[in-house]
Coordinates of C-alpha atoms in Angstrom, one line a residue:
Chain A
X25 CA -17.4 72.8 -59.0
X26 CA -19.1 71.9 -55.7
X27 CA -17.4 73.4 -52.6
X28 CA -17.8 72.6 -48.9
X29 CA -16.6 75.5 -46.5
X30 CA -14.9 77.1 -49.6
X31 CA -12.9 73.9 -50.3
X32 CA -13.4 72.1 -53.5
X33 CA -15.3 68.9 -52.8
X34 CA -12.9 66.5 -54.7
X35 CA -10.0 67.9 -52.6
X36 CA -12.0 67.5 -49.3
X37 CA -13.1 64.0 -50.2
X38 CA -9.7 62.9 -51.3
X39 CA -8.0 64.1 -48.1
X40 CA -10.8 62.5 -46.0
X41 CA -10.2 59.3 -47.9
X42 CA -6.5 59.5 -47.1
X43 CA -7.4 60.3 -43.5
X44 CA -9.6 57.2 -43.3
X45 CA -6.8 55.2 -45.0
X46 CA -4.2 56.3 -42.3
X47 CA -6.9 55.8 -39.7
X48 CA -7.2 52.1 -40.9
X49 CA -3.5 51.7 -39.8
X50 CA -3.9 53.6 -36.5
X51 CA -6.9 51.4 -35.7
X52 CA -5.3 48.1 -36.4
X53 CA -2.1 49.1 -34.4
X54 CA -4.0 50.6 -31.5
X55 CA -6.3 47.6 -31.3
X56 CA -3.2 45.3 -31.1
X57 CA -1.7 47.6 -28.3
X58 CA -5.0 47.6 -26.5
X59 CA -5.4 43.8 -26.5
X60 CA -1.8 43.3 -25.4
X61 CA -2.2 45.8 -22.7
X62 CA -5.4 44.4 -21.5
X63 CA -4.1 41.0 -20.7
X64 CA -0.3 41.5 -20.3
X65 CA -0.4 45.0 -18.7
X66 CA 2.4 45.9 -21.0
X67 CA 2.8 48.8 -23.3
X68 CA 4.3 47.2 -26.3
X69 CA 6.8 49.7 -27.6
X70 CA 8.0 47.1 -30.1
X71 CA 4.7 47.5 -31.9
X72 CA 6.2 49.8 -34.6
X73 CA 9.0 47.4 -35.1
X74 CA 6.6 44.5 -35.6
X75 CA 4.7 46.6 -38.1
X76 CA 8.0 47.3 -39.9
X77 CA 8.9 43.8 -39.7
X78 CA 5.7 42.6 -41.3
X79 CA 6.5 44.9 -44.3
X80 CA 10.0 43.6 -44.6
X81 CA 9.1 39.9 -44.3
X82 CA 6.5 40.3 -47.0
X83 CA 9.0 42.2 -49.1
X84 CA 11.6 39.5 -48.7
X85 CA 9.3 36.5 -49.2
X86 CA 8.0 38.3 -52.3
X87 CA 11.5 38.8 -53.6
X88 CA 12.8 35.3 -52.8
X89 CA 9.8 33.0 -53.2
X90 CA 7.7 35.1 -55.5
X91 CA 4.7 34.6 -53.2
X92 CA 1.6 36.5 -54.4
X93 CA 0.4 39.5 -52.3
X94 CA -2.7 37.6 -51.0
X95 CA -0.6 34.8 -49.5
X96 CA 1.9 37.3 -48.1
X97 CA -0.9 39.1 -46.3
X98 CA -1.3 36.0 -44.2
X99 CA 2.2 34.3 -44.2
X100 CA 4.2 37.4 -43.3
X101 CA 2.0 38.3 -40.2
X102 CA 2.3 34.6 -39.1
X103 CA 6.0 34.8 -39.3
X104 CA 6.2 38.0 -37.2
X105 CA 3.6 36.5 -34.7
X106 CA 5.9 33.5 -34.2
X107 CA 8.8 35.9 -33.6
X108 CA 6.7 37.8 -31.1
X109 CA 5.7 34.5 -29.3
X110 CA 9.4 33.9 -28.8
X111 CA 10.0 37.3 -27.4
X112 CA 7.0 36.8 -25.0
X113 CA 8.2 33.4 -23.9
X114 CA 11.8 34.4 -23.6
X115 CA 11.7 37.8 -22.1
X116 CA 8.3 39.3 -21.3
X117 CA 6.9 36.5 -19.3
X118 CA 9.7 36.9 -16.8
X119 CA 8.5 40.5 -16.0
X120 CA 5.2 39.3 -14.6
X121 CA 4.4 41.1 -11.3
X122 CA 7.0 43.9 -11.9
X123 CA 6.3 47.6 -12.6
X124 CA 4.6 47.9 -16.0
X125 CA 7.2 50.4 -16.9
X126 CA 9.8 47.6 -17.2
X127 CA 7.7 46.1 -19.9
X128 CA 7.7 49.4 -21.8
X129 CA 11.5 49.6 -21.4
X130 CA 12.1 46.0 -22.4
X131 CA 10.0 46.3 -25.6
X132 CA 11.7 49.6 -26.3
X133 CA 15.1 47.8 -26.3
X134 CA 13.6 45.1 -28.5
X135 CA 12.4 47.9 -30.9
X136 CA 15.8 49.4 -31.0
X137 CA 17.6 46.1 -31.7
X138 CA 15.1 45.1 -34.5
X139 CA 15.1 48.5 -36.1
X140 CA 19.1 48.8 -35.8
X141 CA 19.6 45.5 -37.4
X142 CA 17.1 46.2 -40.2
X143 CA 18.9 49.5 -40.9
X144 CA 22.2 47.7 -40.7
X145 CA 21.0 45.3 -43.3
X146 CA 18.9 47.4 -45.6
X147 CA 20.0 51.0 -45.1
X148 CA 17.7 53.9 -44.3
X149 CA 16.4 54.0 -47.9
X150 CA 13.0 52.5 -48.7
X151 CA 12.4 49.5 -50.7
X152 CA 9.6 49.4 -53.3
X153 CA 6.9 46.8 -53.0
X154 CA 4.1 46.9 -55.5
X155 CA 0.3 46.2 -55.0
X156 CA -1.2 43.3 -56.9
X157 CA -2.5 44.4 -60.4
X158 CA -6.1 43.6 -59.4
X159 CA -6.0 46.5 -57.0
X160 CA -4.1 49.1 -59.0
X161 CA -6.0 51.7 -60.8
X162 CA -8.8 53.9 -59.6
X163 CA -12.4 54.7 -60.3
X164 CA -14.0 58.0 -60.7
X165 CA -17.0 58.3 -58.3
X166 CA -18.1 61.5 -59.9
X167 CA -17.2 63.8 -56.9
X168 CA -13.8 62.2 -56.4
X169 CA -11.2 59.7 -57.7
X170 CA -11.0 56.6 -55.6
X171 CA -7.8 54.5 -55.8
X172 CA -8.8 50.9 -55.5
X173 CA -6.0 49.9 -53.2
X174 CA -6.9 52.6 -50.6
X175 CA -10.5 51.4 -50.5
X176 CA -9.4 47.9 -50.2
X177 CA -7.2 48.7 -47.2
X178 CA -10.0 50.7 -45.4
X179 CA -12.6 47.8 -46.0
X180 CA -10.2 45.0 -44.9
X181 CA -9.0 46.9 -41.9
X182 CA -12.6 47.5 -40.9
X183 CA -13.5 43.9 -41.3
X184 CA -10.5 42.6 -39.3
X185 CA -11.1 45.2 -36.5
X186 CA -14.8 44.1 -36.2
X187 CA -13.9 40.5 -36.4
X188 CA -11.3 40.9 -33.6
X189 CA -13.9 42.9 -31.7
X190 CA -16.5 40.1 -32.1
X191 CA -13.9 37.5 -31.1
X192 CA -13.2 39.2 -27.8
X193 CA -16.7 40.4 -27.0
X194 CA -18.9 37.7 -28.4
X195 CA -16.9 34.3 -28.1
X196 CA -16.0 31.8 -25.5
X197 CA -12.3 32.4 -26.1
X198 CA -12.9 36.2 -25.8
X199 CA -14.8 35.6 -22.5
X200 CA -11.8 33.7 -21.2
X201 CA -9.5 36.6 -22.2
X202 CA -11.6 39.1 -20.5
X203 CA -11.9 36.9 -17.4
X204 CA -8.2 36.5 -17.3
X205 CA -7.8 40.3 -17.5
X206 CA -10.1 40.7 -14.5
X207 CA -8.8 38.0 -12.3
X208 CA -5.9 35.7 -13.4
X209 CA -5.6 33.4 -10.5
X210 CA -9.2 32.5 -10.6
X211 CA -9.1 31.6 -14.3
X212 CA -6.0 29.7 -13.7
X213 CA -7.8 27.8 -10.9
X214 CA -10.4 26.7 -13.4
X215 CA -7.6 24.9 -15.3
X216 CA -7.1 27.4 -18.1
X217 CA -3.5 27.7 -19.3
X218 CA -3.1 31.4 -18.8
X219 CA 0.5 31.6 -19.7
X220 CA -0.4 30.1 -23.2
X221 CA -3.2 32.5 -23.4
X222 CA -0.7 35.4 -22.7
X223 CA 1.7 34.3 -25.3
X224 CA -1.2 33.8 -27.9
X225 CA -2.4 37.3 -27.1
X226 CA 0.9 38.8 -27.6
X227 CA 1.3 37.0 -30.9
X228 CA -2.1 38.0 -32.0
X229 CA -1.3 41.7 -31.3
X230 CA 1.9 41.3 -33.2
X231 CA -0.1 39.5 -36.0
X232 CA -2.3 42.6 -36.3
X233 CA 0.7 44.9 -36.4
X234 CA 2.4 42.9 -39.0
X235 CA -0.8 42.7 -41.0
X236 CA -0.9 46.4 -41.1
X237 CA 2.7 46.5 -42.0
X238 CA 2.1 44.3 -45.1
X239 CA -0.9 46.5 -46.2
X240 CA 1.3 49.6 -45.7
X241 CA 4.1 48.2 -47.8
X242 CA 2.8 49.0 -51.3
X243 CA 1.8 52.7 -50.3
X244 CA 4.6 53.7 -48.0
X245 CA 8.1 52.6 -48.7
X246 CA 9.3 49.7 -46.9
X247 CA 11.9 51.3 -44.6
X248 CA 13.4 50.3 -41.3
X249 CA 12.2 53.6 -39.8
X250 CA 8.5 53.3 -40.9
X251 CA 7.5 51.7 -37.6
X252 CA 9.0 54.2 -35.1
X253 CA 7.3 57.1 -36.8
X254 CA 3.9 55.6 -36.6
X255 CA 4.0 54.0 -33.1
X256 CA 4.3 57.4 -31.3
X257 CA 1.2 58.6 -33.2
X258 CA -0.6 55.4 -32.2
X259 CA 0.5 55.8 -28.6
X260 CA -1.3 59.2 -28.8
X261 CA -4.3 57.6 -30.3
X262 CA -4.4 55.0 -27.5
X263 CA -4.1 57.8 -24.8
X264 CA -7.1 59.6 -26.5
X265 CA -9.3 56.5 -26.8
X266 CA -8.4 55.2 -23.4
X267 CA -6.8 51.7 -23.0
X268 CA -9.8 50.0 -21.5
X269 CA -11.9 49.4 -24.5
X270 CA -11.4 47.5 -27.7
X271 CA -14.2 49.4 -29.4
X272 CA -12.6 52.7 -28.3
X273 CA -9.2 51.8 -29.9
X274 CA -10.8 51.1 -33.2
X275 CA -13.2 54.1 -33.2
X276 CA -10.5 56.6 -32.2
X277 CA -8.1 55.1 -34.7
X278 CA -10.4 56.0 -37.6
X279 CA -11.5 59.2 -36.1
X280 CA -8.0 60.5 -35.7
X281 CA -7.1 59.3 -39.2
X282 CA -10.1 61.5 -40.3
X283 CA -9.1 64.5 -38.1
X284 CA -5.6 64.3 -39.7
X285 CA -7.0 64.3 -43.2
X286 CA -9.4 67.2 -42.5
X287 CA -6.4 69.2 -41.1
X288 CA -4.4 68.6 -44.2
X289 CA -7.2 70.5 -46.1
X290 CA -7.7 73.2 -43.7
X291 CA -4.3 73.9 -42.3
X292 CA -1.7 71.6 -43.8
X293 CA 1.2 72.9 -41.6
X294 CA -0.5 71.4 -38.6
X295 CA -1.4 67.9 -40.0
X296 CA 1.8 66.4 -38.3
X297 CA 0.8 67.5 -34.9
X298 CA -2.9 67.5 -34.9
X299 CA -3.2 64.1 -33.2
X300 CA -0.9 65.2 -30.3
X301 CA -2.8 68.5 -29.9
X302 CA -6.1 66.5 -29.7
X303 CA -4.4 64.3 -27.2
X304 CA -3.5 67.3 -25.0
X305 CA -7.0 68.7 -25.2
X306 CA -8.6 65.4 -24.4
X307 CA -6.2 64.8 -21.4
X308 CA -7.1 68.3 -20.1
X309 CA -10.8 67.7 -20.1
X310 CA -11.1 64.0 -19.8
X311 CA -7.9 62.5 -18.4
X312 CA -9.1 58.9 -18.7
X313 CA -9.6 59.2 -22.4
X314 CA -12.6 59.4 -24.5
X315 CA -13.7 55.7 -24.0
X316 CA -11.7 55.0 -20.7
X317 CA -13.3 54.0 -17.5
X318 CA -10.7 54.4 -15.0
X319 CA -8.3 57.3 -14.4
Chain B
X9 CA 7.8 46.0 -6.9
X10 CA 8.4 49.4 -8.3
X11 CA 10.9 50.7 -10.8
X12 CA 12.7 52.7 -8.1
X13 CA 13.8 49.8 -6.0
X14 CA 17.0 51.3 -5.0
X15 CA 15.5 53.6 -2.4
X16 CA 16.9 51.7 0.3
X17 CA 20.3 52.2 -0.7
X18 CA 19.9 55.8 -1.8
X19 CA 18.3 56.9 1.4
X20 CA 20.7 55.1 3.6
X21 CA 23.7 56.8 1.9
X22 CA 22.0 60.1 2.5
X23 CA 19.8 60.4 5.4
X24 CA 20.9 58.5 8.6
X25 CA 24.5 58.2 8.2
X26 CA 26.4 60.9 6.3
X27 CA 29.6 59.1 7.0
X28 CA 32.7 58.7 5.1
X29 CA 31.0 57.7 2.0
X30 CA 29.7 61.1 0.8
X31 CA 33.0 63.1 1.2
X32 CA 35.0 60.4 -0.4
X33 CA 32.8 60.1 -3.4
X34 CA 32.9 63.8 -3.9
X35 CA 36.7 63.8 -3.5
X36 CA 37.1 61.0 -6.0
X37 CA 34.8 62.8 -8.4
X38 CA 36.7 66.2 -8.1
X39 CA 40.0 64.3 -8.6
X40 CA 38.7 62.6 -11.7
X41 CA 37.4 65.9 -13.0
X42 CA 41.0 67.5 -12.6
X43 CA 42.8 64.5 -14.1
X44 CA 40.4 63.6 -16.9
X45 CA 41.1 66.3 -19.5
X46 CA 44.9 65.3 -19.4
X47 CA 44.1 61.6 -19.9
X48 CA 41.1 61.7 -22.3
X49 CA 40.1 64.1 -25.0
X50 CA 38.6 67.2 -23.0
X51 CA 35.7 67.4 -25.5
X52 CA 34.9 63.9 -24.6
X53 CA 35.0 64.5 -21.0
X54 CA 32.9 67.6 -21.4
X55 CA 30.3 65.6 -23.4
X56 CA 30.3 63.1 -20.6
X57 CA 29.7 65.7 -17.9
X58 CA 26.8 67.2 -19.9
X59 CA 25.2 63.8 -20.2
X60 CA 25.9 63.0 -16.5
X61 CA 24.0 66.2 -15.4
X62 CA 21.3 65.4 -18.0
X63 CA 20.8 61.9 -16.5
X64 CA 21.0 63.1 -13.0
X65 CA 18.3 65.7 -13.8
X66 CA 16.2 62.9 -15.3
X67 CA 16.7 60.6 -12.3
X68 CA 15.4 63.3 -10.0
X69 CA 12.1 62.7 -11.8
X70 CA 12.3 59.0 -12.3
X71 CA 14.2 58.0 -9.2
X72 CA 12.7 60.3 -6.5
X73 CA 9.2 61.1 -7.8
X74 CA 8.6 57.8 -9.7
X75 CA 7.6 59.5 -13.0
X76 CA 9.1 58.0 -16.2
X77 CA 9.3 60.8 -18.8
X78 CA 9.8 59.8 -22.3
X79 CA 10.0 63.4 -23.4
X80 CA 13.2 64.8 -21.9
X81 CA 14.9 65.2 -25.2
X82 CA 12.6 68.2 -25.8
X83 CA 14.2 70.0 -22.9
X84 CA 17.6 69.0 -23.7
X85 CA 17.5 69.9 -27.3
X86 CA 15.2 72.7 -26.9
X87 CA 17.6 74.4 -24.5
X88 CA 20.4 73.8 -26.9
X89 CA 18.5 75.6 -29.6
X90 CA 17.6 78.6 -27.3
X91 CA 21.2 78.8 -26.1
X92 CA 22.7 78.5 -29.7
X93 CA 20.2 81.0 -31.0
X94 CA 20.9 83.5 -28.2
X95 CA 24.7 83.2 -28.5
X96 CA 24.8 83.2 -32.3
X97 CA 22.0 85.6 -33.4
X98 CA 21.7 87.9 -30.5
X99 CA 25.3 87.6 -29.4
X100 CA 24.6 87.1 -25.8
X101 CA 27.3 86.5 -23.3
X102 CA 27.7 82.7 -22.8
X103 CA 26.6 82.3 -19.3
X104 CA 23.5 84.5 -20.0
X105 CA 22.9 82.4 -23.1
X106 CA 23.0 79.2 -20.9
X107 CA 20.7 80.8 -18.4
X108 CA 18.2 81.8 -21.2
X109 CA 18.3 78.2 -22.5
X110 CA 17.7 76.9 -18.9
X111 CA 14.7 79.2 -18.5
X112 CA 13.3 78.2 -21.9
X113 CA 13.6 74.5 -20.8
X114 CA 11.7 75.3 -17.6
X115 CA 9.0 76.9 -19.6
X116 CA 8.6 73.9 -21.9
X117 CA 8.6 71.7 -18.9
X118 CA 5.8 73.7 -17.4
X119 CA 3.8 73.5 -20.6
X120 CA 4.4 69.7 -21.0
X121 CA 4.0 69.0 -17.3
X122 CA 0.6 70.6 -16.9
X123 CA -0.8 68.2 -19.5
X124 CA 1.2 65.1 -18.8
X125 CA 0.8 64.9 -14.9
X126 CA -2.9 64.3 -15.4
X127 CA -2.1 60.6 -16.1
X128 CA 0.0 58.3 -14.0
X129 CA 2.5 55.6 -14.6
X130 CA 2.5 54.2 -18.0
X131 CA 0.2 56.8 -19.4
X132 CA 2.5 59.5 -18.2
X133 CA 5.4 57.9 -20.2
X134 CA 3.2 57.6 -23.4
X135 CA 1.9 61.3 -23.0
X136 CA 5.3 62.8 -22.5
X137 CA 6.5 60.8 -25.6
X138 CA 3.8 62.1 -27.7
X139 CA 4.1 65.6 -26.5
X140 CA 7.8 65.5 -27.2
X141 CA 7.2 64.2 -30.7
X142 CA 4.9 67.2 -31.2
X143 CA 7.7 69.5 -30.1
X144 CA 9.9 67.7 -32.5
X145 CA 7.7 68.6 -35.4
X146 CA 7.4 72.2 -34.1
X147 CA 11.3 72.5 -33.9
X148 CA 11.5 70.9 -37.4
X149 CA 9.2 73.7 -38.8
X150 CA 10.4 76.7 -36.8
X151 CA 12.4 79.1 -38.9
X152 CA 15.1 79.7 -36.2
X153 CA 16.2 76.1 -35.9
X154 CA 17.1 75.7 -39.6
X155 CA 15.5 72.4 -39.9
X156 CA 17.8 69.5 -40.9
X157 CA 21.0 71.8 -40.9
X158 CA 20.5 72.9 -37.2
X159 CA 22.2 76.0 -35.8
X160 CA 25.9 75.6 -36.7
X161 CA 29.1 77.5 -35.7
X162 CA 27.7 78.7 -32.4
X163 CA 30.3 81.1 -31.0
X164 CA 31.5 80.1 -27.5
X165 CA 32.1 83.7 -26.7
X166 CA 33.8 85.3 -23.8
X167 CA 32.7 84.3 -20.3
X168 CA 31.6 87.6 -18.5
X169 CA 33.3 89.4 -21.4
X170 CA 36.8 88.4 -20.2
X171 CA 37.6 84.8 -20.5
X172 CA 37.7 83.4 -24.1
X173 CA 36.0 80.1 -24.1
X174 CA 37.5 79.2 -27.4
X175 CA 40.3 78.0 -25.1
X176 CA 39.5 74.3 -24.5
X177 CA 40.5 74.3 -20.8
X178 CA 38.5 77.5 -20.1
X179 CA 35.5 75.9 -21.6
X180 CA 36.3 72.8 -19.6
X181 CA 36.4 74.8 -16.4
X182 CA 33.0 76.3 -17.2
X183 CA 31.5 72.8 -17.9
X184 CA 32.9 71.4 -14.6
X185 CA 31.4 74.4 -12.8
X186 CA 28.0 74.0 -14.4
X187 CA 28.1 70.3 -13.6
X188 CA 29.0 70.8 -10.0
X189 CA 26.3 73.6 -9.5
X190 CA 23.7 71.4 -11.2
X191 CA 24.5 68.4 -9.1
X192 CA 24.5 70.5 -5.9
X193 CA 21.1 71.8 -6.8
X194 CA 19.8 68.3 -7.4
X195 CA 21.3 67.2 -4.1
X196 CA 19.7 69.9 -2.3
X197 CA 16.2 69.4 -4.0
X198 CA 16.2 65.7 -3.3
X199 CA 17.2 66.1 0.4
X200 CA 14.8 69.0 1.1
X201 CA 11.4 68.7 2.7
X202 CA 10.2 69.1 -0.8
X203 CA 12.1 66.0 -1.8
X204 CA 10.7 64.1 1.0
X205 CA 7.2 64.8 -0.3
X206 CA 8.2 63.7 -3.7
X207 CA 9.4 60.4 -2.3
X208 CA 6.2 60.0 -0.4
X209 CA 4.3 60.6 -3.6
X210 CA 6.4 57.9 -5.3
X211 CA 6.0 55.4 -2.5
X212 CA 2.2 55.9 -2.1
X213 CA 0.5 58.6 -4.0
X214 CA -2.9 58.0 -2.6
X215 CA -1.6 58.3 0.9
X216 CA 0.3 61.5 0.1
X217 CA -3.0 62.9 -1.1
X218 CA -4.9 61.8 2.0
X219 CA -2.2 63.5 4.1
X220 CA -3.3 66.8 2.5
X221 CA -0.5 67.3 0.0
X222 CA -1.4 68.8 -3.3
X223 CA 0.3 66.0 -5.2
X224 CA -0.2 67.6 -8.6
X225 CA 1.7 70.7 -7.5
X226 CA 4.6 68.7 -6.2
X227 CA 4.8 66.6 -9.4
X228 CA 4.6 69.7 -11.7
X229 CA 7.3 71.4 -9.6
X230 CA 9.5 68.3 -9.8
X231 CA 8.9 68.1 -13.6
X232 CA 9.7 71.8 -14.2
X233 CA 12.8 71.5 -12.1
X234 CA 14.0 68.4 -13.9
X235 CA 13.3 70.1 -17.1
X236 CA 15.3 73.2 -16.2
X237 CA 18.4 71.2 -15.0
X238 CA 18.1 69.1 -18.2
X239 CA 18.1 72.4 -20.1
X240 CA 21.1 73.5 -18.2
X241 CA 22.9 70.4 -19.5
X242 CA 21.6 70.9 -23.1
X243 CA 22.6 74.6 -23.1
X244 CA 26.1 73.7 -22.0
X245 CA 26.4 71.0 -24.5
X246 CA 25.4 73.4 -27.4
X247 CA 28.2 75.7 -26.4
X248 CA 30.8 72.8 -26.1
X249 CA 29.9 71.4 -29.5
X250 CA 28.9 74.8 -31.0
X251 CA 25.9 73.2 -32.6
X252 CA 22.3 72.5 -32.0
X253 CA 20.5 69.9 -34.0
X254 CA 17.2 67.8 -34.4
X255 CA 19.1 64.8 -32.9
X256 CA 18.9 66.3 -29.6
X257 CA 15.1 66.8 -29.6
X258 CA 14.4 63.3 -31.1
X259 CA 12.9 60.5 -29.0
X260 CA 16.1 58.5 -29.4
X261 CA 17.7 61.1 -27.0
X262 CA 14.9 60.6 -24.6
X263 CA 15.6 56.8 -24.8
X264 CA 19.2 57.3 -24.2
X265 CA 18.9 59.2 -21.0
X266 CA 16.5 56.6 -19.7
X267 CA 19.1 53.9 -20.5
X268 CA 21.9 55.9 -18.8
X269 CA 19.8 56.2 -15.6
X270 CA 18.7 52.5 -15.8
X271 CA 22.1 51.2 -16.4
X272 CA 23.7 53.3 -13.7
X273 CA 21.0 52.8 -11.0
X274 CA 17.6 54.4 -10.8
X275 CA 17.2 56.4 -7.6
X276 CA 20.9 56.5 -6.7
X277 CA 23.0 59.7 -6.7
X278 CA 26.0 58.3 -8.5
X279 CA 24.1 56.0 -10.8
X280 CA 23.3 58.3 -13.5
X281 CA 26.8 59.7 -13.7
X282 CA 28.2 56.2 -14.0
X283 CA 25.6 55.3 -16.6
X284 CA 26.2 58.4 -18.6
X285 CA 29.9 57.5 -18.6
X286 CA 29.4 54.0 -19.8
X287 CA 26.9 54.9 -22.5
X288 CA 28.9 57.9 -23.9
X289 CA 32.1 55.7 -23.9
X290 CA 30.3 52.8 -25.7
X291 CA 28.8 55.3 -28.3
X292 CA 32.4 56.7 -28.9
X293 CA 33.7 53.2 -29.4
X294 CA 31.1 52.1 -32.0
X295 CA 30.9 55.4 -33.7
X296 CA 33.6 54.5 -36.1
X297 CA 32.8 50.8 -36.6
X298 CA 29.7 51.4 -38.8
X299 CA 27.8 48.9 -36.5
X300 CA 24.5 50.5 -35.5
X301 CA 24.8 51.9 -31.9
X302 CA 21.0 51.5 -31.5
X303 CA 21.4 47.6 -31.5
X304 CA 23.9 47.9 -28.5
X305 CA 21.7 50.3 -26.8
X306 CA 18.7 48.0 -27.3
X307 CA 20.7 45.0 -26.1
X308 CA 21.8 47.0 -22.9
X309 CA 18.2 47.8 -22.3
X310 CA 17.1 44.3 -22.5
X311 CA 20.0 43.1 -20.4
X312 CA 19.3 45.8 -17.7
X313 CA 15.6 45.1 -17.5
X314 CA 16.0 41.2 -17.5
X315 CA 18.9 40.8 -15.0
X316 CA 20.1 44.1 -13.7
X317 CA 17.2 46.2 -12.6
X318 CA 19.1 47.9 -9.9
X319 CA 21.8 49.1 -12.3
X320 CA 25.6 49.3 -11.6
X321 CA 25.6 51.4 -8.5
X322 CA 22.6 50.0 -7.1
X323 CA 23.8 46.5 -7.4
X324 CA 27.2 47.5 -6.0
X325 CA 25.5 49.2 -3.2
X326 CA 23.6 46.2 -2.3
X327 CA 26.6 44.1 -2.4
X328 CA 28.7 46.4 -0.1
X329 CA 25.9 46.4 2.4
X330 CA 25.5 42.6 2.3
X331 CA 29.2 42.1 2.9
X332 CA 29.2 44.7 5.7
X333 CA 26.2 43.2 7.4
X334 CA 27.7 39.6 6.9
X335 CA 31.5 39.7 6.4
X336 CA 31.6 36.0 5.5
X337 CA 29.4 36.6 2.5
X338 CA 32.4 37.7 0.3
X339 CA 33.3 34.1 -0.2

């Protein structure tokens, strides 16, 4: 059997694949956080709750209406995005001009409410949600077994991330967004409806989170606590990548997933904390983050 | 508008006019502490005092230095573990065990602070949250914490080898003493030249730097002191409840103490005490109903942030000042 650094290649490749798979979720979530932060200057603590909500909405719609997975992948995030738009319009928009910490605290409160209600309704135990038959199964690549669903998630996440990047960096709408980030009053003076832009941005970030949640549903169990566990890791990812850049959020999401996978092979005990350790190291040597511009 | 908008009130109560307000507040507080164990369950009052000290220590950082830590559960729960271990496994005398827990919390504060103070504002909050999550996993894995079971049946022991703390009123006396000492230390720190520099950093960090203050050192100092005092509260709580568990190091606990401080009034001396009282009472009320407390907590968070940013004490103080300035405003 082939080995790399004394580790069997199939084991290494398998863990790296899982790392990439987790990284796909980190990337989608940190991308949404970065977009929201960019325009609204708010750290969205509710991001994990929105991710969980995406999984639950998909689960419930699947149970009640029997919608197919492909449709749920779009419908459930849209439902969550609508919910997020209400939160932005009803609550967050009133915090404009206040210390950004208030946004963090408000979204923390929202997360507590959403998660508490989900827990009240469904209990802590996870619900099962199965992947479509077309994506079950696995193929043998010779050096490793590749489960189809994992490959699907990695590819789709990559496409969505790149499309989002292109949308923001290469289109007129994206240019407006970036302009509003730089100088809001000026963009408003040009007749752009900035409040609408803010709502749409928050809803879009929520859409990405819920989209990740739906994709996570078949693999991780659908549980009320699934969001709060991942959101803290994603915060660390965002601190490592630096909030300034969209590309940085995507790249560091995937990289840290890989680092986690690699740690599982080399020193499994540390796999839970490796992202935090990397964060501490990065902060020590590059306080503004790997891709950040300002301190 | 910064998160510590109560400065006006807090400073006025302290600096220029140490008038009738301070002694009266202290007298009322002492009176309440004497009466409380006969009116309410002593164990409930002790819990309240521990959390009041915890919130006050946290407020020292948020209210007077402007740093929002999302990781204070690590110091609270970590100190509880240290004290429980020292009292149960090593058989240390209770006061020594509490001191040991406090020192451990200070050490953890130094470790976390060195990394976290490298970023400001919102990043500081996220960094402390991530680091405390890391600490959570370490506590989960460490052999001495007994993972999900926690350290149970911690002996309260005999204070200085003489007074049996198994007696509820003896324990209550110790908790009151710890609370008063802790509050006195916080008061002293906040109103020292050191505390003035902290406030300067909060108001305008760039200016404090340009005035020649080594801002990072002051911030780290404040962080370590806040961690130590938090540890003092956590250690005492471990002896009161005779248990140290993962609950105390989880991020929910960090959220709770933020809520207590916010609800009571950030940057006021009495605010955290009032906030802790309200939150602990609410938790007790809902503990038996089966309705998730976190929903209530979340709702209070939202209400505080949306409508009530000065908190109970801050709003009350503002009202009092207004009515004094303009006696007709009452109607």
